[in-house]
CSV table of N, CA and C in Angstrom, one decimal:
chain,number,residue,atom,x,y,z
A,1,MET,N,30.9,-35.6,87.4
A,1,MET,CA,30.3,-36.6,86.7
A,1,MET,C,30.2,-36.1,85.4
A,2,LYS,N,29.7,-37.8,84.6
A,2,LYS,CA,29.6,-37.7,83.2
A,2,LYS,C,28.1,-37.9,83.3
A,3,HIS,N,27.4,-37.5,82.3
A,3,HIS,CA,25.9,-37.5,82.0
A,3,HIS,C,25.8,-38.8,80.8
A,4,PHE,N,24.7,-39.3,80.9
A,4,PHE,CA,24.5,-40.4,79.3
A,4,PHE,C,23.1,-40.5,79.4
A,5,PHE,N,22.9,-40.5,78.3
A,5,PHE,CA,21.2,-40.8,77.8
A,5,PHE,C,21.4,-41.8,76.8
A,6,SER,N,20.5,-42.8,76.7
A,6,SER,CA,20.1,-43.8,75.8
A,6,SER,C,18.7,-44.0,75.3
A,7,ASN,N,19.0,-44.0,74.0
A,7,ASN,CA,17.9,-43.8,73.2
A,7,ASN,C,16.9,-45.4,73.3
A,8,LYS,N,18.0,-46.2,73.5
A,8,LYS,CA,17.6,-47.6,73.7
A,8,LYS,C,16.6,-47.9,75.0
A,9,THR,N,17.1,-47.2,76.0
A,9,THR,CA,16.6,-47.7,77.4
A,9,THR,C,15.7,-46.4,77.8
A,10,HIS,N,15.6,-45.4,77.5
A,10,HIS,CA,15.1,-43.6,77.7
A,10,HIS,C,15.4,-43.5,79.4
A,11,VAL,N,16.6,-44.1,79.4
A,11,VAL,CA,17.2,-44.0,80.6
A,11,VAL,C,18.2,-42.6,80.4
A,12,SER,N,18.4,-41.8,81.5
A,12,SER,CA,19.4,-40.6,81.7
A,12,SER,C,19.7,-40.4,83.3
A,13,LEU,N,21.0,-40.8,83.1
A,13,LEU,CA,21.7,-40.9,84.6
A,13,LEU,C,23.4,-40.2,84.5
A,14,GLU,N,24.2,-40.4,85.6
A,14,GLU,CA,25.4,-39.8,85.7
A,14,GLU,C,26.3,-40.6,86.6
A,15,LEU,N,27.1,-40.8,85.5
A,15,LEU,CA,28.3,-41.9,86.3
A,15,LEU,C,29.7,-41.1,86.5
A,16,PRO,N,30.7,-41.2,87.2
A,16,PRO,CA,31.5,-40.9,87.2
A,16,PRO,C,32.5,-40.8,86.4
A,17,PHE,N,33.4,-39.6,86.0
A,17,PHE,CA,34.6,-39.8,85.0
A,17,PHE,C,35.1,-40.7,85.1
A,18,GLY,N,35.3,-41.2,83.5
A,18,GLY,CA,36.4,-42.4,83.3
A,18,GLY,C,35.1,-43.5,82.7
A,19,TRP,N,34.0,-43.5,83.3
A,19,TRP,CA,33.1,-44.6,82.5
A,19,TRP,C,32.5,-43.8,81.0
A,20,GLU,N,32.6,-45.1,80.4
A,20,GLU,CA,31.9,-44.8,79.1
A,20,GLU,C,30.9,-46.1,79.0
A,21,LEU,N,30.2,-45.4,77.6
A,21,LEU,CA,29.3,-46.6,76.8
A,21,LEU,C,30.1,-47.5,76.2
A,22,GLN,N,29.8,-48.7,76.7
A,22,GLN,CA,30.4,-49.8,75.8
A,22,GLN,C,29.9,-50.3,74.8
A,23,GLU,N,28.0,-50.7,75.0
A,23,GLU,CA,27.3,-51.2,74.0
A,23,GLU,C,26.0,-50.7,74.2
A,24,GLU,N,25.4,-50.4,73.3
A,24,GLU,CA,23.9,-49.9,73.2
A,24,GLU,C,23.0,-50.7,72.0
A,25,ILE,N,22.3,-51.8,72.3
A,25,ILE,CA,21.9,-52.5,71.7
A,25,ILE,C,19.9,-52.9,72.1
A,26,LYS,N,19.1,-53.4,71.1
A,26,LYS,CA,17.9,-53.1,71.5
A,26,LYS,C,17.9,-53.3,73.3
A,27,ASN,N,16.8,-52.6,73.7
A,27,ASN,CA,16.5,-52.4,75.0
A,27,ASN,C,17.3,-53.0,76.1
A,28,SER,N,18.9,-52.4,75.8
A,28,SER,CA,20.1,-52.7,76.8
A,28,SER,C,21.0,-51.5,76.6
A,29,ALA,N,21.6,-51.1,77.7
A,29,ALA,CA,23.0,-50.2,77.2
A,29,ALA,C,24.1,-50.5,78.6
A,30,THR,N,25.3,-51.0,77.9
A,30,THR,CA,26.2,-51.6,79.0
A,30,THR,C,27.3,-50.1,79.0
A,31,TYR,N,27.4,-49.9,80.5
A,31,TYR,CA,28.3,-48.8,80.5
A,31,TYR,C,29.8,-49.7,81.1
A,32,THR,N,31.4,-49.4,81.1
A,32,THR,CA,32.4,-49.9,82.0
A,32,THR,C,32.8,-48.7,82.3
A,33,LEU,N,34.0,-49.0,83.3
A,33,LEU,CA,35.0,-48.5,83.8
A,33,LEU,C,36.3,-49.0,83.3
A,34,GLU,N,37.4,-48.4,82.4
A,34,GLU,CA,38.4,-48.8,82.1
A,34,GLU,C,39.4,-48.5,83.0
A,35,PHE,N,40.3,-49.2,83.4
A,35,PHE,CA,41.4,-48.7,84.3
A,35,PHE,C,42.3,-47.8,83.8
A,36,ASP,N,42.9,-47.0,84.7
A,36,ASP,CA,44.0,-46.0,84.1
A,36,ASP,C,45.1,-46.8,83.9
A,37,GLU,N,45.4,-46.4,82.3
A,37,GLU,CA,46.7,-46.9,81.6
A,37,GLU,C,48.0,-47.1,82.5
A,38,ASP,N,47.8,-45.8,83.5
A,38,ASP,CA,49.3,-45.7,84.5
A,38,ASP,C,49.5,-46.5,85.7
A,39,LEU,N,48.3,-47.6,85.6
A,39,LEU,CA,48.1,-48.4,86.8
A,39,LEU,C,49.7,-49.5,87.0
A,40,GLU,N,50.1,-49.9,87.7
A,40,GLU,CA,51.1,-51.4,87.5
A,40,GLU,C,49.8,-52.2,87.4
A,41,GLU,N,50.9,-53.5,86.7
A,41,GLU,CA,50.0,-54.6,86.5
A,41,GLU,C,49.6,-55.0,88.2
A,42,ASP,N,50.4,-55.1,89.0
A,42,ASP,CA,50.3,-55.4,90.4
A,42,ASP,C,49.1,-54.6,90.9
A,43,GLU,N,49.2,-53.4,90.6
A,43,GLU,CA,47.9,-52.9,91.1
A,43,GLU,C,46.3,-53.1,90.7
A,44,LEU,N,46.7,-54.0,89.7
A,44,LEU,CA,45.4,-54.5,89.0
A,44,LEU,C,45.0,-55.8,89.4
A,45,LYS,N,45.6,-56.3,90.6
A,45,LYS,CA,45.7,-57.7,91.0
A,45,LYS,C,44.9,-58.0,92.2
A,46,ASN,N,44.2,-58.9,92.6
A,46,ASN,CA,43.9,-59.0,93.8
A,46,ASN,C,44.9,-59.7,94.9
A,47,ALA,N,44.3,-60.0,95.8
A,47,ALA,CA,45.4,-60.6,96.8
A,47,ALA,C,45.2,-62.0,96.5
A,48,ASP,N,44.9,-62.7,95.8
A,48,ASP,CA,44.9,-64.1,95.2
A,48,ASP,C,45.7,-63.8,94.0
A,49,GLY,N,46.0,-62.7,93.2
A,49,GLY,CA,46.7,-62.8,92.0
A,49,GLY,C,45.9,-62.3,91.1
A,50,LEU,N,44.9,-62.7,90.9
A,50,LEU,CA,43.6,-62.4,89.8
A,50,LEU,C,43.6,-61.1,89.4
A,51,ARG,N,43.6,-61.0,87.8
A,51,ARG,CA,43.3,-59.9,87.5
A,51,ARG,C,42.1,-59.1,87.2
A,52,PHE,N,42.0,-58.3,87.8
A,52,PHE,CA,40.3,-57.2,88.1
A,52,PHE,C,40.2,-57.4,86.7
A,53,PHE,N,38.5,-57.2,86.3
A,53,PHE,CA,38.2,-57.1,85.2
A,53,PHE,C,37.6,-55.9,85.5
A,54,ASN,N,36.9,-54.8,84.5
A,54,ASN,CA,36.6,-53.6,84.3
A,54,ASN,C,35.4,-53.4,84.8
A,55,PRO,N,34.7,-52.9,86.0
A,55,PRO,CA,33.6,-52.9,86.7
A,55,PRO,C,32.5,-52.3,85.4
A,56,ILE,N,31.5,-52.9,85.7
A,56,ILE,CA,30.2,-52.9,84.6
A,56,ILE,C,29.1,-52.4,84.8
A,57,TRP,N,28.2,-51.6,84.6
A,57,TRP,CA,26.9,-51.1,85.0
A,57,TRP,C,25.8,-51.4,83.4
A,58,SER,N,24.8,-51.8,83.8
A,58,SER,CA,24.2,-52.5,82.4
A,58,SER,C,22.4,-52.0,82.9
A,59,ILE,N,22.0,-51.7,81.8
A,59,ILE,CA,20.5,-51.7,82.1
A,59,ILE,C,20.0,-52.5,80.9
A,60,ASP,N,19.0,-53.2,81.4
A,60,ASP,CA,18.1,-54.0,80.2
A,60,ASP,C,16.5,-54.0,80.9
A,61,LEU,N,16.3,-53.9,79.8
A,61,LEU,CA,14.4,-54.0,79.5
A,61,LEU,C,13.8,-55.3,79.7
A,62,PHE,N,12.8,-55.4,80.2
A,62,PHE,CA,12.0,-56.7,79.8
A,62,PHE,C,10.6,-56.3,79.9
A,63,ALA,N,9.9,-56.7,78.5
A,63,ALA,CA,8.1,-56.2,78.5
A,63,ALA,C,7.7,-57.2,79.6
A,64,MET,N,6.7,-56.7,79.9
A,64,MET,CA,6.0,-57.5,81.0
A,64,MET,C,4.4,-57.8,80.7
A,65,SER,N,3.8,-58.5,81.0
A,65,SER,CA,2.3,-58.6,80.5
A,65,SER,C,1.6,-57.7,81.2
A,66,ASN,N,1.7,-57.1,82.2
A,66,ASN,CA,0.9,-56.4,83.2
A,66,ASN,C,2.0,-55.2,84.1
A,67,SER,N,1.0,-54.3,84.3
A,67,SER,CA,2.0,-53.4,85.4
A,67,SER,C,1.6,-53.8,86.8
A,68,ASP,N,1.6,-55.2,87.0
A,68,ASP,CA,1.8,-55.6,88.3
A,68,ASP,C,3.2,-55.3,89.3
A,69,SER,N,2.7,-54.8,90.3
A,69,SER,CA,4.2,-54.5,91.2
A,69,SER,C,5.0,-55.8,91.3
A,70,SER,N,4.0,-56.5,91.6
A,70,SER,CA,4.9,-57.7,92.2
A,70,SER,C,5.9,-58.4,91.1
A,71,ASN,N,5.8,-57.8,90.2
A,71,ASN,CA,7.0,-58.1,89.0
A,71,ASN,C,8.3,-58.0,89.3
A,72,ILE,N,8.5,-56.5,90.2
A,72,ILE,CA,10.1,-56.3,90.7
A,72,ILE,C,10.3,-57.4,92.0
A,73,GLU,N,9.2,-57.7,92.3
A,73,GLU,CA,9.7,-58.9,93.6
A,73,GLU,C,10.0,-60.2,93.0
A,74,LYS,N,9.2,-60.5,92.1
A,74,LYS,CA,9.4,-61.7,91.0
A,74,LYS,C,10.9,-61.7,90.9
A,75,ALA,N,11.6,-60.8,90.1
A,75,ALA,CA,12.6,-60.6,89.3
A,75,ALA,C,13.7,-60.4,90.4
A,76,ALA,N,13.5,-60.0,91.8
A,76,ALA,CA,14.6,-59.9,92.5
A,76,ALA,C,14.9,-61.3,93.4
A,77,GLN,N,13.7,-62.0,93.4
A,77,GLN,CA,13.9,-63.1,93.9
A,77,GLN,C,14.4,-64.0,92.8
A,78,ALA,N,14.2,-64.3,91.7
A,78,ALA,CA,14.6,-64.9,90.6
A,78,ALA,C,16.0,-64.9,90.5
A,79,VAL,N,17.0,-63.5,90.9
A,79,VAL,CA,18.2,-63.6,91.2
A,79,VAL,C,18.8,-63.9,92.3
A,80,LEU,N,18.0,-63.9,93.5
A,80,LEU,CA,18.6,-64.7,94.8
A,80,LEU,C,18.4,-66.1,94.9
A,81,GLU,N,17.4,-66.7,93.2
A,81,GLU,CA,17.3,-68.2,93.6
A,81,GLU,C,18.3,-68.7,92.4
A,82,LYS,N,19.4,-67.9,92.0
A,82,LYS,CA,20.2,-68.3,91.0
A,82,LYS,C,21.2,-69.4,92.1
A,83,GLN,N,21.7,-70.3,91.1
A,83,GLN,CA,22.8,-70.8,91.8
A,83,GLN,C,24.3,-70.6,91.7
A,84,LEU,N,24.4,-69.5,92.7
A,84,LEU,CA,25.7,-69.0,92.7
A,84,LEU,C,26.6,-69.1,93.8
A,85,GLU,N,27.8,-70.0,93.3
A,85,GLU,CA,28.7,-70.3,94.2
A,85,GLU,C,28.8,-69.1,95.2
A,86,ALA,N,28.9,-69.4,96.3
A,86,ALA,CA,29.3,-68.5,97.6
A,86,ALA,C,28.4,-67.5,97.7
A,87,GLN,N,27.0,-67.2,97.1
A,87,GLN,CA,26.3,-66.3,97.2
A,87,GLN,C,25.8,-65.8,98.3
A,88,GLN,N,25.9,-64.8,99.0
A,88,GLN,CA,25.4,-64.0,100.2
A,88,GLN,C,24.8,-62.9,99.8
A,89,LEU,N,23.5,-62.7,100.6
A,89,LEU,CA,22.8,-61.3,100.5
A,89,LEU,C,23.4,-60.6,101.3
A,90,LEU,N,23.5,-59.1,100.7
A,90,LEU,CA,24.2,-57.9,101.6
A,90,LEU,C,22.7,-57.4,102.3
A,91,THR,N,22.1,-56.4,101.4
A,91,THR,CA,21.2,-55.7,101.6
A,91,THR,C,19.8,-56.1,100.8
A,92,LYS,N,18.7,-55.7,101.2
A,92,LYS,CA,17.4,-56.0,100.0
A,92,LYS,C,16.9,-55.0,100.8
A,93,ARG,N,16.4,-53.9,99.4
A,93,ARG,CA,15.7,-53.0,100.2
A,93,ARG,C,14.5,-52.4,99.0
A,94,TYR,N,13.2,-51.7,99.7
A,94,TYR,CA,12.1,-51.3,98.9
A,94,TYR,C,12.3,-49.7,98.9
A,95,ASP,N,12.0,-49.3,97.5
A,95,ASP,CA,12.2,-47.8,97.4
A,95,ASP,C,11.8,-47.3,96.2
A,96,PHE,N,12.2,-46.0,95.7
A,96,PHE,CA,11.6,-45.6,94.4
A,96,PHE,C,12.9,-45.1,93.7
A,97,ILE,N,12.6,-45.0,92.6
A,97,ILE,CA,13.6,-44.5,91.7
A,97,ILE,C,12.7,-43.6,90.5
A,98,ASP,N,13.3,-42.3,90.4
A,98,ASP,CA,12.4,-41.7,89.5
A,98,ASP,C,11.1,-41.7,89.7
A,99,GLN,N,10.7,-41.9,91.2
A,99,GLN,CA,9.0,-41.9,91.5
A,99,GLN,C,8.4,-43.2,90.9
A,100,HIS,N,9.0,-44.5,90.8
A,100,HIS,CA,8.9,-45.6,90.6
A,100,HIS,C,9.2,-46.7,91.6
A,101,PRO,N,8.3,-47.7,91.7
A,101,PRO,CA,8.6,-48.6,92.6
A,101,PRO,C,9.8,-49.5,92.5
A,102,SER,N,10.7,-49.5,93.8
A,102,SER,CA,12.0,-50.5,93.1
A,102,SER,C,12.4,-51.3,94.4
A,103,ILE,N,12.8,-52.2,93.9
A,103,ILE,CA,13.7,-53.2,94.8
A,103,ILE,C,15.0,-53.3,94.7
A,104,THR,N,16.0,-53.0,95.6
A,104,THR,CA,17.6,-53.1,95.4
A,104,THR,C,18.2,-54.1,96.1
A,105,ILE,N,18.9,-55.2,95.4
A,105,ILE,CA,19.4,-56.1,96.3
A,105,ILE,C,21.1,-55.7,96.0
A,106,VAL,N,21.6,-56.6,97.2
A,106,VAL,CA,23.3,-56.1,96.9
A,106,VAL,C,23.7,-57.5,97.4
A,107,LEU,N,24.7,-58.0,96.7
A,107,LEU,CA,25.2,-59.6,97.1
A,107,LEU,C,26.7,-59.5,96.8
A,108,LYS,N,27.3,-60.3,97.3
A,108,LYS,CA,28.3,-61.0,96.8
A,108,LYS,C,28.5,-62.5,96.6
A,109,TYR,N,29.5,-62.8,95.5
A,109,TYR,CA,29.4,-64.4,95.0
A,109,TYR,C,30.5,-64.4,94.7
A,110,LYS,N,31.0,-66.0,94.0
A,110,LYS,CA,32.1,-66.0,93.6
A,110,LYS,C,31.9,-66.3,92.0
A,111,ASP,N,32.5,-65.3,91.3
A,111,ASP,CA,32.0,-65.7,89.8
A,111,ASP,C,32.7,-66.7,89.0
A,112,PRO,N,32.2,-67.7,88.3
A,112,PRO,CA,32.8,-68.6,87.6
A,112,PRO,C,34.0,-68.2,86.6
A,113,ASP,N,33.7,-67.3,86.0
A,113,ASP,CA,34.2,-66.7,85.0
A,113,ASP,C,35.7,-66.0,85.1
A,114,TYR,N,35.3,-65.2,86.4
A,114,TYR,CA,36.6,-64.1,87.1
A,114,TYR,C,37.2,-65.2,87.8
A,115,GLY,N,36.5,-65.9,88.5
A,115,GLY,CA,37.3,-66.8,89.3
A,115,GLY,C,37.6,-66.3,90.9
A,116,GLY,N,37.3,-65.2,91.3
A,116,GLY,CA,37.4,-64.4,92.5
A,116,GLY,C,36.0,-64.0,92.7
A,117,LEU,N,35.6,-63.3,94.1
A,117,LEU,CA,34.4,-62.8,94.5
A,117,LEU,C,34.2,-61.5,93.7
A,118,VAL,N,32.8,-61.3,93.7
A,118,VAL,CA,32.3,-60.3,93.3
A,118,VAL,C,31.4,-59.3,94.1
A,119,GLY,N,31.3,-58.7,93.7
A,119,GLY,CA,30.2,-57.4,94.3
A,119,GLY,C,29.1,-57.1,92.9
A,120,ARG,N,27.5,-57.3,93.7
A,120,ARG,CA,27.0,-57.1,93.0
A,120,ARG,C,25.9,-56.0,93.2
A,121,HIS,N,25.5,-54.9,92.3
A,121,HIS,CA,24.3,-54.3,93.0
A,121,HIS,C,23.1,-54.2,92.1
A,122,GLN,N,21.9,-54.6,92.2
A,122,GLN,CA,20.9,-54.9,90.9
A,122,GLN,C,19.3,-54.3,91.8
A,123,SER,N,19.6,-53.5,91.3
A,123,SER,CA,17.9,-52.6,91.4
A,123,SER,C,16.7,-53.0,90.0
A,124,PHE,N,15.6,-53.3,90.5
A,124,PHE,CA,14.2,-53.5,89.5
A,124,PHE,C,13.5,-52.5,89.8
A,125,VAL,N,13.0,-51.9,88.7
A,125,VAL,CA,12.2,-50.5,88.4
A,125,VAL,C,11.2,-50.9,87.7
A,126,LEU,N,9.9,-50.9,88.4
A,126,LEU,CA,8.6,-51.0,87.1
A,126,LEU,C,8.0,-49.8,86.4
A,127,VAL,N,8.3,-49.6,85.2
A,127,VAL,CA,7.4,-48.3,84.8
A,127,VAL,C,6.6,-48.9,83.8
A,128,ASP,N,5.6,-48.6,84.0
A,128,ASP,CA,4.1,-49.1,83.5
A,128,ASP,C,4.3,-50.6,83.2
A,129,ASP,N,4.2,-50.9,82.1
A,129,ASP,CA,4.5,-52.7,82.1
A,129,ASP,C,6.0,-53.3,81.4
A,130,VAL,N,6.6,-52.2,81.7
A,130,VAL,CA,8.4,-52.5,81.5
A,130,VAL,C,9.1,-52.8,83.0
A,131,LEU,N,9.8,-53.8,82.6
A,131,LEU,CA,10.8,-53.9,84.2
A,131,LEU,C,12.0,-53.5,83.7
A,132,TYR,N,12.6,-52.6,84.5
A,132,TYR,CA,14.0,-52.1,84.1
A,132,TYR,C,14.7,-52.9,85.4
A,133,SER,N,16.1,-53.6,84.7
A,133,SER,CA,17.0,-53.6,85.9
A,133,SER,C,18.3,-53.1,85.6
A,134,PHE,N,18.9,-52.5,86.4
A,134,PHE,CA,20.2,-51.8,86.4
A,134,PHE,C,21.1,-52.9,87.5
A,135,ASN,N,22.2,-53.0,86.8
A,135,ASN,CA,23.0,-54.2,87.3
A,135,ASN,C,24.7,-53.5,87.3
A,136,GLY,N,25.2,-53.6,88.7
A,136,GLY,CA,26.2,-53.3,88.8
A,136,GLY,C,27.1,-53.9,89.3
A,137,CYS,N,28.5,-54.4,88.4
A,137,CYS,CA,29.4,-55.3,89.4
A,137,CYS,C,31.0,-55.0,88.9
A,138,MET,N,31.5,-55.7,90.3
A,138,MET,CA,33.1,-55.2,90.2
A,138,MET,C,33.5,-56.1,91.2
A,139,PRO,N,34.8,-56.3,90.9
A,139,PRO,CA,35.6,-57.4,91.9
A,139,PRO,C,35.6,-56.9,93.7
A,140,LEU,N,34.9,-57.6,94.1
A,140,LEU,CA,34.6,-57.4,95.4
A,140,LEU,C,35.8,-56.4,96.3
A,141,GLU,N,37.0,-56.7,95.8
A,141,GLU,CA,38.0,-55.9,96.7
A,141,GLU,C,37.7,-54.4,96.1
A,142,LEU,N,37.1,-54.0,95.0
A,142,LEU,CA,36.9,-52.5,94.5
A,142,LEU,C,35.2,-52.1,94.9
A,143,PHE,N,34.4,-52.9,94.9
A,143,PHE,CA,33.4,-52.9,95.4
A,143,PHE,C,33.5,-52.5,97.1
A,144,GLU,N,33.9,-52.9,97.6
A,144,GLU,CA,33.8,-52.3,99.2
A,144,GLU,C,34.0,-50.9,99.2
A,145,GLU,N,34.8,-50.3,98.4
A,145,GLU,CA,34.9,-48.9,98.2
A,145,GLU,C,34.0,-48.2,97.2
A,146,GLY,N,34.1,-48.9,96.1
A,146,GLY,CA,33.5,-47.9,95.1
A,146,GLY,C,32.0,-48.4,94.5
A,147,GLY,N,31.6,-49.4,95.5
A,147,GLY,CA,30.2,-49.7,95.1
A,147,GLY,C,29.0,-48.8,95.4
A,148,VAL,N,29.4,-47.5,96.1
A,148,VAL,CA,28.5,-46.5,96.5
A,148,VAL,C,28.1,-45.7,95.2
A,149,LEU,N,29.1,-45.7,94.1
A,149,LEU,CA,28.8,-45.5,92.9
A,149,LEU,C,27.5,-46.0,92.3
A,150,PHE,N,27.4,-46.7,92.3
A,150,PHE,CA,26.1,-47.4,91.9
A,150,PHE,C,25.1,-46.6,92.4
A,151,GLU,N,25.2,-46.5,93.8
A,151,GLU,CA,23.7,-45.9,94.4
A,151,GLU,C,23.7,-44.6,93.8
A,152,ASP,N,24.7,-43.7,93.9
A,152,ASP,CA,24.8,-42.3,93.0
A,152,ASP,C,24.2,-42.4,91.9
A,153,ALA,N,24.4,-43.5,91.0
A,153,ALA,CA,23.7,-43.6,89.7
A,153,ALA,C,22.4,-43.8,89.4
A,154,LEU,N,21.7,-44.5,90.5
A,154,LEU,CA,20.8,-44.8,90.6
A,154,LEU,C,19.8,-43.5,90.9
A,155,LYS,N,20.6,-42.9,92.2
A,155,LYS,CA,19.7,-41.5,92.2
A,155,LYS,C,19.5,-40.4,91.6
A,156,SER,N,20.5,-40.7,90.4
A,156,SER,CA,20.6,-39.6,89.3
A,156,SER,C,19.3,-40.2,88.2
A,157,VAL,N,19.3,-41.3,88.1
A,157,VAL,CA,18.4,-42.1,87.3
A,157,VAL,C,17.1,-41.2,86.6
A,158,ARG,N,16.6,-40.7,85.5
A,158,ARG,CA,15.6,-40.3,84.9
A,158,ARG,C,15.3,-40.7,83.6
A,159,PHE,N,13.9,-41.4,83.9
A,159,PHE,CA,13.5,-41.8,82.7
A,159,PHE,C,12.8,-40.9,81.4
A,160,ILE,N,13.2,-41.2,80.6
A,160,ILE,CA,12.6,-39.8,79.7
A,160,ILE,C,12.3,-40.6,78.4
A,161,PHE,N,11.0,-40.0,78.3
A,161,PHE,CA,10.1,-40.6,77.1
A,161,PHE,C,9.7,-39.7,76.1
A,162,ASN,N,9.6,-39.8,75.1
A,162,ASN,CA,9.1,-38.8,74.1
A,162,ASN,C,8.1,-39.2,73.3
A,163,HIS,N,7.1,-38.8,73.4
A,163,HIS,CA,5.9,-39.0,73.1
A,163,HIS,C,5.1,-38.5,71.5
């Protein structure tokens, strides 16, 4: 596992080797998994011949007007209400991430940019008056085996604030 810390998000977490920080801007950090250069081109395609996109893990922060815990439910509901083609909710659960209330939803949908099915693992965590969104996406064929890495990443999350 590889440790990451973002000064922009104040999140410490671990991702498997091969993941790299792609971008870190105000209130967000994005990590990607680059495919092995030694893979054959046909190994990078799904059954329909679509080339896989690199898996993504992003963290985004949203300022809330209050610390009302219903904010995490509203955020999860907004994702589920998005008009995504062929969207299917796989699981929804309430939990805690680093001792803060959270909701995690796992769904699959047809991504219009990719053209194929995508697995999405999204968690919302409320820390004081900031809503954190952890979003992991990858082609569905990879998600069925690799989606567990998003769960492992969430278990490693620590919020670190310098006072």
